[in-house]
Tab-separated table of C-alpha atoms in Angstrom:
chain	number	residue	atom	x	y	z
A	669	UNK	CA	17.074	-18.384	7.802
A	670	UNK	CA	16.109	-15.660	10.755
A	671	UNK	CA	14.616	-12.905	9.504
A	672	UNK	CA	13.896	-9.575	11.368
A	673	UNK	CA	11.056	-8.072	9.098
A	674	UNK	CA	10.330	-4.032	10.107
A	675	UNK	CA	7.166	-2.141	9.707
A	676	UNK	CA	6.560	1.319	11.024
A	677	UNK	CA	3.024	0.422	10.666
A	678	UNK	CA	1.431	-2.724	10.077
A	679	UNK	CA	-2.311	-2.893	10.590
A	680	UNK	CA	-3.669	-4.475	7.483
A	681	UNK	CA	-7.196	-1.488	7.699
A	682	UNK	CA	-3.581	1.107	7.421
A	683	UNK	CA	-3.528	-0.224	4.005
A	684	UNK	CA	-1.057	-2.475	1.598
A	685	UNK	CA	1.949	-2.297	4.237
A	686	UNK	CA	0.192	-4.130	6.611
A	687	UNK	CA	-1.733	-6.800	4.124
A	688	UNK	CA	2.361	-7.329	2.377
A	689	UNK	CA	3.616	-8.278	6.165
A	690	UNK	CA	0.804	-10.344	6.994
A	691	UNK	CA	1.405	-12.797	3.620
A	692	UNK	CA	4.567	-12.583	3.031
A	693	UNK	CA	5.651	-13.370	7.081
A	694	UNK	CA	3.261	-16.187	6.332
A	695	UNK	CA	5.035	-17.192	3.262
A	696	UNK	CA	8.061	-17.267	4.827
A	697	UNK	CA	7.287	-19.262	7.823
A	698	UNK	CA	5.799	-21.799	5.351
A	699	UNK	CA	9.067	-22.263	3.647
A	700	UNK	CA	10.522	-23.138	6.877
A	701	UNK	CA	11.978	-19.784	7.950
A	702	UNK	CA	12.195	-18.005	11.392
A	703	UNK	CA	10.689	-14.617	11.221
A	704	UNK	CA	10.323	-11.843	13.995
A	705	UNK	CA	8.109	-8.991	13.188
A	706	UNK	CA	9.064	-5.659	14.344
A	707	UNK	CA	6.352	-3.273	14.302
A	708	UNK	CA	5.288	0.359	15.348
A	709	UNK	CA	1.320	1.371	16.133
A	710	UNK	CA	-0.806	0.074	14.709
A	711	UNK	CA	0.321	-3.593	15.121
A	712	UNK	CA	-0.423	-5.667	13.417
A	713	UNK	CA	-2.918	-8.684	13.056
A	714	UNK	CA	-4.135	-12.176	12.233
A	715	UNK	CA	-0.350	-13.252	11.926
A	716	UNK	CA	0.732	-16.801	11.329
A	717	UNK	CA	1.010	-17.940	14.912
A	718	UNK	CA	4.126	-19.143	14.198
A	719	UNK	CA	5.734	-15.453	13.559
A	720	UNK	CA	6.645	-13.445	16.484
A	721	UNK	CA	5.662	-9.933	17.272
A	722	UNK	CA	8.243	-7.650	18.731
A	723	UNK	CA	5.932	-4.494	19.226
A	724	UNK	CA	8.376	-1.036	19.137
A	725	UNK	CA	5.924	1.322	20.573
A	726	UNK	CA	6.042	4.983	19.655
A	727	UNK	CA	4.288	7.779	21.365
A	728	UNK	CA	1.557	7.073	18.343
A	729	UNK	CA	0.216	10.379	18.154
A	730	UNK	CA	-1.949	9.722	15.160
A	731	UNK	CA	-3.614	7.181	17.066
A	732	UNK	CA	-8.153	7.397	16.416
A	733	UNK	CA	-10.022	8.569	17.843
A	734	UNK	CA	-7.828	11.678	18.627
A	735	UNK	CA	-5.098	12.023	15.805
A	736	UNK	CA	-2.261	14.735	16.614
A	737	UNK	CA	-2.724	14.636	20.261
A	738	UNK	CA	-0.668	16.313	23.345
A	739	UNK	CA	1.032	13.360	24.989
A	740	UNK	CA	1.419	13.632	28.717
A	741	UNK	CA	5.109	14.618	29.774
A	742	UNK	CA	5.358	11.023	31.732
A	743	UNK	CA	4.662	9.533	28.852
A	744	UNK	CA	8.513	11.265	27.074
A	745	UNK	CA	10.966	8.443	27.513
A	746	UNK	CA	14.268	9.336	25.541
A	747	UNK	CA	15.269	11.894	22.830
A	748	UNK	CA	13.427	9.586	20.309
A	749	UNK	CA	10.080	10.037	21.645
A	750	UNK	CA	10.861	14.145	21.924
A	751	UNK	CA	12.235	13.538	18.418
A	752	UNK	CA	8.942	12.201	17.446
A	753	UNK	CA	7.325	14.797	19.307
A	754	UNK	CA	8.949	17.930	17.750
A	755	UNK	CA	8.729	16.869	14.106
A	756	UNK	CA	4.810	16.135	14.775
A	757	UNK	CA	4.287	19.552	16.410
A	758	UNK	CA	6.228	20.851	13.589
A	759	UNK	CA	3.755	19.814	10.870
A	760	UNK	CA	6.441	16.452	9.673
A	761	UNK	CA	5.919	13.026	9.963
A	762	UNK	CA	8.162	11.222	12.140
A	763	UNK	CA	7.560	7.978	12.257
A	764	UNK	CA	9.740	6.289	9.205
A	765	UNK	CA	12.821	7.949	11.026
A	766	UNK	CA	12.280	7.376	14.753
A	767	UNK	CA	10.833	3.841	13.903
A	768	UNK	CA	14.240	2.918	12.856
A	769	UNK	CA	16.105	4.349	15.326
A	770	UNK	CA	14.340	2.495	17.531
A	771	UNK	CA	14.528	-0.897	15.399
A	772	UNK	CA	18.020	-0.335	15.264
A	773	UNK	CA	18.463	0.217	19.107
A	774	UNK	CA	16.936	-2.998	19.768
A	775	UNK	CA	18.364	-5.138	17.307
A	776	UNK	CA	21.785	-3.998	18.823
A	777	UNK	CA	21.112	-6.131	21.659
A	778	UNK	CA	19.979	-9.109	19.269
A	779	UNK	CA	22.073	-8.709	16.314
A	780	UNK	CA	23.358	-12.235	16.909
A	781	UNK	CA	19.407	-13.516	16.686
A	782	UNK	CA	19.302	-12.448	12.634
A	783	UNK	CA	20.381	-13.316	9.198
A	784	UNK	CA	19.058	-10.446	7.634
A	785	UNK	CA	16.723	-7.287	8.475
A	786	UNK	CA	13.839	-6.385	6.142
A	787	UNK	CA	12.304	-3.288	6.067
A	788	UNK	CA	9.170	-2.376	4.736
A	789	UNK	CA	9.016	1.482	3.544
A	790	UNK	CA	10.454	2.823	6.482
A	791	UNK	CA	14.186	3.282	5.128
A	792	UNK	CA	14.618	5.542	8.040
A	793	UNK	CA	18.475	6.422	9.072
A	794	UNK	CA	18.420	3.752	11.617
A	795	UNK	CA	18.534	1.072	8.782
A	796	UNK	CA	22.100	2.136	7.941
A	797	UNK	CA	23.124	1.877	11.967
A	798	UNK	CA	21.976	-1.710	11.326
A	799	UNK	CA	23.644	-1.943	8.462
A	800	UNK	CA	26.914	-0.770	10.173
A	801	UNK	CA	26.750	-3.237	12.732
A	802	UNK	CA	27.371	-5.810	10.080
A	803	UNK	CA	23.318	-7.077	9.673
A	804	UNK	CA	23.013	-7.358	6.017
A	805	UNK	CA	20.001	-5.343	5.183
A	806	UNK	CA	16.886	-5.517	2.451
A	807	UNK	CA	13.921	-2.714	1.960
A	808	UNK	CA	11.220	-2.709	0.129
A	809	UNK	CA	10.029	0.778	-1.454
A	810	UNK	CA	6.324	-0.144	-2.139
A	811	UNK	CA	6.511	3.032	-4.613
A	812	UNK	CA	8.333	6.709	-3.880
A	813	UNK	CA	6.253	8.655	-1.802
A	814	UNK	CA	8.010	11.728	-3.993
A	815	UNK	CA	4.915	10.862	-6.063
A	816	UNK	CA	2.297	11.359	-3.616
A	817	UNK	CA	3.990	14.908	-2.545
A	818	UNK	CA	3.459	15.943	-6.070
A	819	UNK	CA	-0.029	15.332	-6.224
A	820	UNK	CA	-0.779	16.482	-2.819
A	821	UNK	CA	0.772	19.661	-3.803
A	822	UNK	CA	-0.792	20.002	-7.104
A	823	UNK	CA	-4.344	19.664	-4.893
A	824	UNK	CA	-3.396	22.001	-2.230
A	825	UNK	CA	-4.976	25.974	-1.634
A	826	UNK	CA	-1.581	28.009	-2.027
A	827	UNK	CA	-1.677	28.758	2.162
A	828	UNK	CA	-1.052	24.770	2.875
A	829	UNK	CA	1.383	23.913	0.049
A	830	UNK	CA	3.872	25.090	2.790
A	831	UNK	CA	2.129	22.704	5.206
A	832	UNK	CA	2.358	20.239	2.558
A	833	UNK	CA	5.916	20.342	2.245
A	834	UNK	CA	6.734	20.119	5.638
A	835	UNK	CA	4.480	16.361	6.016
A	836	UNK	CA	6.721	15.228	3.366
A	837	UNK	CA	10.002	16.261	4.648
A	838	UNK	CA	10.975	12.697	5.633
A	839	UNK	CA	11.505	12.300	1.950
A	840	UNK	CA	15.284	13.417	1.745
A	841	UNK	CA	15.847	10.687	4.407
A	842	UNK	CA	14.422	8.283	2.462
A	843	UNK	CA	16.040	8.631	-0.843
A	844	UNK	CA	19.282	9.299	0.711
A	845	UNK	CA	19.010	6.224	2.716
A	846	UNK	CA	17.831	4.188	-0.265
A	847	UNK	CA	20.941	4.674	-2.507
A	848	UNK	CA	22.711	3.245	0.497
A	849	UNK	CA	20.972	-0.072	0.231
A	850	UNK	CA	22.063	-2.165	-2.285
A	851	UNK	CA	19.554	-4.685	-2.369
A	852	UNK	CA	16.049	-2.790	-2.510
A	853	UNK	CA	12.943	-5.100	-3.986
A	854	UNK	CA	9.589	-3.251	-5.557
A	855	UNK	CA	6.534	-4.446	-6.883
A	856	UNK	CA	5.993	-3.432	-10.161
A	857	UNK	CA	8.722	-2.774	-13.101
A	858	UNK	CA	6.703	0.373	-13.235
A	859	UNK	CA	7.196	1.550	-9.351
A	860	UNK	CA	11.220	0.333	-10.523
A	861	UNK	CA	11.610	3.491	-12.881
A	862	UNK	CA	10.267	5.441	-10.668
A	863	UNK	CA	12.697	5.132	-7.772
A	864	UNK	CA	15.492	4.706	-10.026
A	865	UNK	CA	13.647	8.585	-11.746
A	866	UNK	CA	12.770	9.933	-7.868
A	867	UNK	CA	15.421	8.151	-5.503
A	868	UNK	CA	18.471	8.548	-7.866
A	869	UNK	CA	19.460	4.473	-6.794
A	870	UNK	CA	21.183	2.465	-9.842
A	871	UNK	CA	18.996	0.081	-11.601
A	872	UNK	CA	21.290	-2.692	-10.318
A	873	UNK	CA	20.166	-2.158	-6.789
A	874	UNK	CA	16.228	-3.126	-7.273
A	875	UNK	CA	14.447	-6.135	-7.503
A	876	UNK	CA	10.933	-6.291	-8.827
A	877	UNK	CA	8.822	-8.822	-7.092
A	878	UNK	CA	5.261	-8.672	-7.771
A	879	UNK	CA	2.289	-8.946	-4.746
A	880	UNK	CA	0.525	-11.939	-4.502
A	881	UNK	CA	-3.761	-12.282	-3.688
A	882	UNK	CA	-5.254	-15.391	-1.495
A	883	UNK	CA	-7.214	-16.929	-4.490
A	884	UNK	CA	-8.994	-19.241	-1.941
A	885	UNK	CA	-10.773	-16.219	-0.461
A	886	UNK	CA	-10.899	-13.781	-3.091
A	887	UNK	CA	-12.935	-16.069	-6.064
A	888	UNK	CA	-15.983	-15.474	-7.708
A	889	UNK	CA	-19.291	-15.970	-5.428
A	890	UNK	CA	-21.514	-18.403	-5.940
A	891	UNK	CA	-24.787	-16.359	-5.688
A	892	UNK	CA	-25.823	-13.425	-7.939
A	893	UNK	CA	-23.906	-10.021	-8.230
A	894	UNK	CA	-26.227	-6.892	-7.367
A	895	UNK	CA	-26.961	-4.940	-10.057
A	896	UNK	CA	-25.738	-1.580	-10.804
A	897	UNK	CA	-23.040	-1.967	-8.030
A	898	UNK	CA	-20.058	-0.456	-8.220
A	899	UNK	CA	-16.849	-1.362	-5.697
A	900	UNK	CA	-14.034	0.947	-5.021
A	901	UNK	CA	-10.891	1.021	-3.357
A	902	UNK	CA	-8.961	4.015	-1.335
A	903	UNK	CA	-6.325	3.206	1.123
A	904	UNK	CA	-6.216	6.786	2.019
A	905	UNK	CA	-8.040	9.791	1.186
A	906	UNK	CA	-5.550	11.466	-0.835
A	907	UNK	CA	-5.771	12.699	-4.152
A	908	UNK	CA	-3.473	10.070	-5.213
A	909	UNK	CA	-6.998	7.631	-5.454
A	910	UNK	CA	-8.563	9.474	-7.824
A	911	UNK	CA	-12.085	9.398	-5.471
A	912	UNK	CA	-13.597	12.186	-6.729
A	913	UNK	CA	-13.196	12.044	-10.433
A	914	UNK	CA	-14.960	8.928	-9.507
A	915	UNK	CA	-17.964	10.055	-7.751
A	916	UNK	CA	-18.266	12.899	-10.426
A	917	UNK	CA	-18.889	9.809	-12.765
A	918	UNK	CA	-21.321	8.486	-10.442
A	919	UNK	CA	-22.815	11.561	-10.491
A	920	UNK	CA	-23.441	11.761	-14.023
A	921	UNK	CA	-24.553	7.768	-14.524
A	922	UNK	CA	-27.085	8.147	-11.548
A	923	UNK	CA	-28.965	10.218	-13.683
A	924	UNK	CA	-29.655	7.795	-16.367
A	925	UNK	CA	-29.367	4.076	-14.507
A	926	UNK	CA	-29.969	2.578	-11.234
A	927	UNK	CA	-26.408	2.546	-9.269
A	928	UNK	CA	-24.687	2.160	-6.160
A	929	UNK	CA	-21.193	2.822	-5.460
A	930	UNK	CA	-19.406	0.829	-2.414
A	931	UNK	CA	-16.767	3.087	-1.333
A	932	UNK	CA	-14.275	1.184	1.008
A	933	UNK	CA	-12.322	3.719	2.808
A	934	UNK	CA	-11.180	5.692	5.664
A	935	UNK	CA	-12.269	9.277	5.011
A	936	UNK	CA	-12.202	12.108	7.065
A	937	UNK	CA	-15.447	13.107	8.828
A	938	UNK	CA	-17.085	16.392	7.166
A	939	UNK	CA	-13.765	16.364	5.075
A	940	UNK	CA	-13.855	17.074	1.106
A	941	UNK	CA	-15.015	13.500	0.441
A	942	UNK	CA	-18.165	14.022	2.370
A	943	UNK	CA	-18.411	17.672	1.157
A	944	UNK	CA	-18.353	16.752	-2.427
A	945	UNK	CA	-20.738	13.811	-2.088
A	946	UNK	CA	-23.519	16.102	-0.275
A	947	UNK	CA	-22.386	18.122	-2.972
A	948	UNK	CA	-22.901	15.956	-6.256
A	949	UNK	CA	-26.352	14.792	-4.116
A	950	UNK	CA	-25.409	11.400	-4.232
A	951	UNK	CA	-25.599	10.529	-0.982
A	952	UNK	CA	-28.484	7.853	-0.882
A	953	UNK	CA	-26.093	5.481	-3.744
A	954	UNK	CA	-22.680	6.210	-2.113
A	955	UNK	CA	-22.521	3.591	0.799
A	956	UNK	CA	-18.664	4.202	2.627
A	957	UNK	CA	-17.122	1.721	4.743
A	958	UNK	CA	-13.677	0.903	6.540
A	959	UNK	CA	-12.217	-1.782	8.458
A	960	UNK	CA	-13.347	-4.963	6.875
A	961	UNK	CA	-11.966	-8.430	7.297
A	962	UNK	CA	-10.337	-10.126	4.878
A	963	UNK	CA	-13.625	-12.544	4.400
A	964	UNK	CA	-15.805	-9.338	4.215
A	965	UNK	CA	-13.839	-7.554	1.452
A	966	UNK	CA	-13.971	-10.343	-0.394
A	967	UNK	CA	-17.323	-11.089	0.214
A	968	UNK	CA	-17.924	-7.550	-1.115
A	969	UNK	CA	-15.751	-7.777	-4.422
A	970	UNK	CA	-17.692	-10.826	-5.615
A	971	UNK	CA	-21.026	-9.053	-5.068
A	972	UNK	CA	-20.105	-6.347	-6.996
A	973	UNK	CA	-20.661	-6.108	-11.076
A	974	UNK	CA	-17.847	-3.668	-11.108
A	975	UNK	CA	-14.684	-2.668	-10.007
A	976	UNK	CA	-13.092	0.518	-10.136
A	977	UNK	CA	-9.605	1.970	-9.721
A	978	UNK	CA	-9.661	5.763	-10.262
A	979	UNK	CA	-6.459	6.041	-8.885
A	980	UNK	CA	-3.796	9.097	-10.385
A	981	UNK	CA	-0.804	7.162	-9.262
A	982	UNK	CA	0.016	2.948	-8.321
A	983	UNK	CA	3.020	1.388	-7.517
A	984	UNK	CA	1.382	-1.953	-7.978
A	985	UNK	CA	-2.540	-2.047	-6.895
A	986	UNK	CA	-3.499	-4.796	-4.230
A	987	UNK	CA	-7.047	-4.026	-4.989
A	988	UNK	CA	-6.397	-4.664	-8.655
A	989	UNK	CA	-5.185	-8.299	-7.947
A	990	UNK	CA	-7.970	-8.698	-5.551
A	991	UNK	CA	-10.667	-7.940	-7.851
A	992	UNK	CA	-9.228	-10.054	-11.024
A	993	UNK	CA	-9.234	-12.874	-8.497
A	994	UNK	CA	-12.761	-12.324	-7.731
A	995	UNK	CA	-13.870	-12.181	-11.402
A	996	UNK	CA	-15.161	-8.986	-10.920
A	997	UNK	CA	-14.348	-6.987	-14.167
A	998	UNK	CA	-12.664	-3.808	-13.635
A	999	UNK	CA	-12.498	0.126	-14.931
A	1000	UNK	CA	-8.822	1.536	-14.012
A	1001	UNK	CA	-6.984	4.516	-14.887
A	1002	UNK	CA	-3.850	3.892	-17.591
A	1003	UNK	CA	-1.492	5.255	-15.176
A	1004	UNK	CA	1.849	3.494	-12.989
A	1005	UNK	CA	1.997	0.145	-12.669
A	1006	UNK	CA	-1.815	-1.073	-13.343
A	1007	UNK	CA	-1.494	-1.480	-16.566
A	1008	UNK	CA	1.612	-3.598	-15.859
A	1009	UNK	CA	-0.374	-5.458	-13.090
A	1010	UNK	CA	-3.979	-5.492	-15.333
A	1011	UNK	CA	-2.512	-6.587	-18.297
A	1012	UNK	CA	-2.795	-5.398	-21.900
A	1013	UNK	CA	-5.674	-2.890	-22.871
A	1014	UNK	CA	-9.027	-4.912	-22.548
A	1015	UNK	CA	-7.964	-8.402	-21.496
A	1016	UNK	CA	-8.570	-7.972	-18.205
A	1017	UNK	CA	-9.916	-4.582	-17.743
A	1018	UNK	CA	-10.939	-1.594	-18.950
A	1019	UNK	CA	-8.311	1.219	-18.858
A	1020	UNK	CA	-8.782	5.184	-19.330
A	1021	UNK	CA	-6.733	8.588	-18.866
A	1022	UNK	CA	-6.212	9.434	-15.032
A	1023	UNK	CA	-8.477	12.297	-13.931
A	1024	UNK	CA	-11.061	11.898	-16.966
A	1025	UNK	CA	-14.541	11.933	-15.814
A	1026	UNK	CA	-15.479	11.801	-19.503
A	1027	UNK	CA	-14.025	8.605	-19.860
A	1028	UNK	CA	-14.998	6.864	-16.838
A	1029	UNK	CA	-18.078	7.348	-17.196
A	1030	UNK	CA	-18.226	5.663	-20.693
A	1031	UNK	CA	-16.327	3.208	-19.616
A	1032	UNK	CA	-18.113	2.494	-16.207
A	1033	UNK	CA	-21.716	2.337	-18.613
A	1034	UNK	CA	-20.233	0.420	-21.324
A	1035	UNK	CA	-19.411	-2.320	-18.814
A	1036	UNK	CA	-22.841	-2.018	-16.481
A	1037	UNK	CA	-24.795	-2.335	-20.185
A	1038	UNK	CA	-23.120	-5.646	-21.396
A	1039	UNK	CA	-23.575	-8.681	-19.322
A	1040	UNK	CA	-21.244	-10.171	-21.827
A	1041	UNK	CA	-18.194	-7.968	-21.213
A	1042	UNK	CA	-18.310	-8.353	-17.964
A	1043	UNK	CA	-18.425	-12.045	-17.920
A	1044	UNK	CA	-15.736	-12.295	-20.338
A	1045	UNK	CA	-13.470	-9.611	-18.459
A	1046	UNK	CA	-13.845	-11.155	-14.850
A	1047	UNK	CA	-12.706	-14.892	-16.247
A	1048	UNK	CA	-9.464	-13.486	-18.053
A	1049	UNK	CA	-9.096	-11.591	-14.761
A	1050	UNK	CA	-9.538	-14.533	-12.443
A	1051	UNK	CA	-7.155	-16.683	-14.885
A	1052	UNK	CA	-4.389	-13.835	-14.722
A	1053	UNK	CA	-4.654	-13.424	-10.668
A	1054	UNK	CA	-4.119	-17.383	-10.692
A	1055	UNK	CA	-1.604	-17.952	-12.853
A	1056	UNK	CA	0.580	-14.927	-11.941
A	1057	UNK	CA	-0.099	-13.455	-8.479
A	1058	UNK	CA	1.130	-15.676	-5.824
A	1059	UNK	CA	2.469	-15.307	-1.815
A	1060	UNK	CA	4.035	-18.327	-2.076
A	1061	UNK	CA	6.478	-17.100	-5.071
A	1062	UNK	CA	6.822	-13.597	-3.623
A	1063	UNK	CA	8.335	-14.837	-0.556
A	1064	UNK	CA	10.440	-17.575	-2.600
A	1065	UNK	CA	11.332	-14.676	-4.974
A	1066	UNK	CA	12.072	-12.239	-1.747
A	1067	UNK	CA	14.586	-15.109	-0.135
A	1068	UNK	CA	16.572	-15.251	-3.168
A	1069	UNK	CA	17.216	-11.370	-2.594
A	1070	UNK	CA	18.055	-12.079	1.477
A	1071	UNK	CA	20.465	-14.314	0.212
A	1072	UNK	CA	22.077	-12.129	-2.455
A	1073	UNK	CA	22.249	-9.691	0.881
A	1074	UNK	CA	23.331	-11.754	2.919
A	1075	UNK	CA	26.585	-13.063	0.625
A	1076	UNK	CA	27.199	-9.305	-0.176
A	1077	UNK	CA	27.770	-8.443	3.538
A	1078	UNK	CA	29.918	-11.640	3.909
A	1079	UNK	CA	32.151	-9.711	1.076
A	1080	UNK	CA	32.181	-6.502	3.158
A	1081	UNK	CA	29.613	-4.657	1.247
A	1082	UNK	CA	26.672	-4.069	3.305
A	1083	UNK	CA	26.290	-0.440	1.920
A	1084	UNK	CA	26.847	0.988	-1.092
């Protein structure tokens, strides 16, 4: 099979949507199909040499180290990029929408190269211009973003709720373009309801396929976890991660235990984060960090005695998977999909009420105190991320759907 797989972004440090290309192109290749990556800034990397990269550059003006810049006017090559341009210096995203268009433009010219198109969280309006030039077409909708807006807005100072709206005005798009798609897969039977709740798509159309973890390279170290350490999680620094009910439970254990809490993340410089650490005055035990390989993150789970996912909202929860296959016993909220992905209450984790510092705290010192626990709660982990988190069945699971696609569009139904 020839698969065109699209990502708007797809730098595994940008968070999940990159680390889902990366394994599941692999997975693909390895079952002996042809895929072609199609991907805006940042690319991505480490592929499987044997996947191409077709790089669809955009003007990428979120690009470090100077986010929201002024492109120069040579740099303006079509109404896409002054698309692009506009929206930005209107206070919207762009990128999901002009991504597409520009996917779409090019696989005009290849249509006869592909089976089937599958996009990763873009569903931009140039999926159904693919779609009407007969490519059957498959998304993926990691979660709705309508649940990040909420959130955001709930956190936002009355003057940038406005502001707030705006960044999230590619959602319309989205959900209109997603009831157009009848084949759409998710992650979790949680992140399912959701969409079906947010998007307004029939239950008929989705297609839950759970992530999968590398259990070669995230496993249980061989030397001795540090004591008191405490590993955490936050693609972005959104509410949405729950950070700071976190670090208000740091706060409050640091005054009766030795701690330290590895923060991997990519938070803005002097931005609340950093505020509410300096804050809290636990700036000598909070240790943040970004960018890590694959070998280094896992490297850090396995040194860790505890895991934590604060988080208010998860479609699914690489991190989760990550750390059950490290045997590191874990602290997450009861919220989304983790307990789906986690398990029932205490057989693989700890879980507690989103947003409850009272909680966490007890939980986080409950598990710190009893060497026990934690032993027993990283082996059911590590036994659950083996036995039910695998690439190799996601992208086995994900064919079957390109082929349900694929024999729809023969039928004349590409869109519903």
């Amino acid at each position: 099979m020839r698969i065109a797989l699209l990502s708007y972004r797809s730098k595994t440090h940008c968070g999940g949507q990159g680390v889902y290309v990366r394994h599941l192109s692999h997975g693909l290749v390895e079952l002996g199909h042809d895929v072609e990556v199609f991907s805006g800034q940042p690319y991505p990397d480490l592929l499987d040499p044997r996947v191409r990269l077709t790089e669809v550059p955009s003007l990428d003006l979120y690009r470090e180290p100077d986010p929201f810049r002024v492109p120069r006017p040579s740099e303006i090559r079509d109404s896409i990029d002054l698309l692009e341009l506009l929206t930005t210096w209107t206070a919207g995203f762009p990128e999901p929408r002009t991504f597409t268009m520009r996917a779409a433009r090019l696989l005009a010219e290849r249509a006869a190269d592909f089976d089937v198109v599958h996009d990763n969280q873009s569903l931009g309006t140039g999926l159904l211009t693919i779609a009407g030039a007969g490519l059957p077409v498959v998304a993926t909708v990691h979660h709705p973003i309508t649940r990040d807006r909420v959130l955001d807005l709930a956190a936002a100072r009355w003057w940038r709720k406005p502001l707030v709206r705006r960044w999230y005005g590619f959602l319309d798009m989205q959900q209109e373009v997603a009831r157009h798609i009848p084949d759409l897969l998710t992650v979790s039977s949680s992140s399912a309801a959701d969409i079906i709740s947010d998007f307004g798509v029939s239950p008929d159309q989705l297609h839950v396929v759970p992530l999968g973890v590398n259990t070669e390279l995230f496993k249980p170290g061989s030397g001795r976890r540090e004591p008191g350490r405490i590993i955490a999680i936050a693609s972005a620094d959104t509410p949405l991660k729950g950070v700071r009910t976190l670090l208000q439970a740091v706060a409050r254990l640091r005054t009766v235990r030795d701690l330290e809490l590895r923060l991997v993340a990519k938070v803005e410089p002097n931005g609340p984060t950093h505020k509410l650490i300096a804050e809290l005055g636990i700036s000598d035990i909070v240790h943040i960090t970004s960018g890590l390989s694959d070998a280094e993150l896992a490297a850090l789970f396995a040194s860790a005695e505890v895991a934590c996912i604060p988080s208010l909202y998860e479609g699914f929860s690489l991190p989760a998977v990550e750390a059950m296959a490290s045997g590191t016993p874990i602290v997450a909220s009861r919220v989304g999909a983790l307990p789906e992905v986690l398990g029932t209450d205490g057989a693989c984790a700890e879980l507690v009420p989103p947003a409850d510092v009272d909680a966490l705290t007890h939980a986080l010192a409950e598990l710190l105190d009893s060497p026990e626990k934690r032993r027993h709660l990283g082996r059911a982990g590590r036994t659950r991320a083996v036995d039910v988190f695998s690439w190799e069945a996601v992208a086995a699971q994900t064919v079957r759907v390109y082929e349900r696609a694929i024999a729809r569009t023969a039928r004349g139904q590409a869109t519903c």
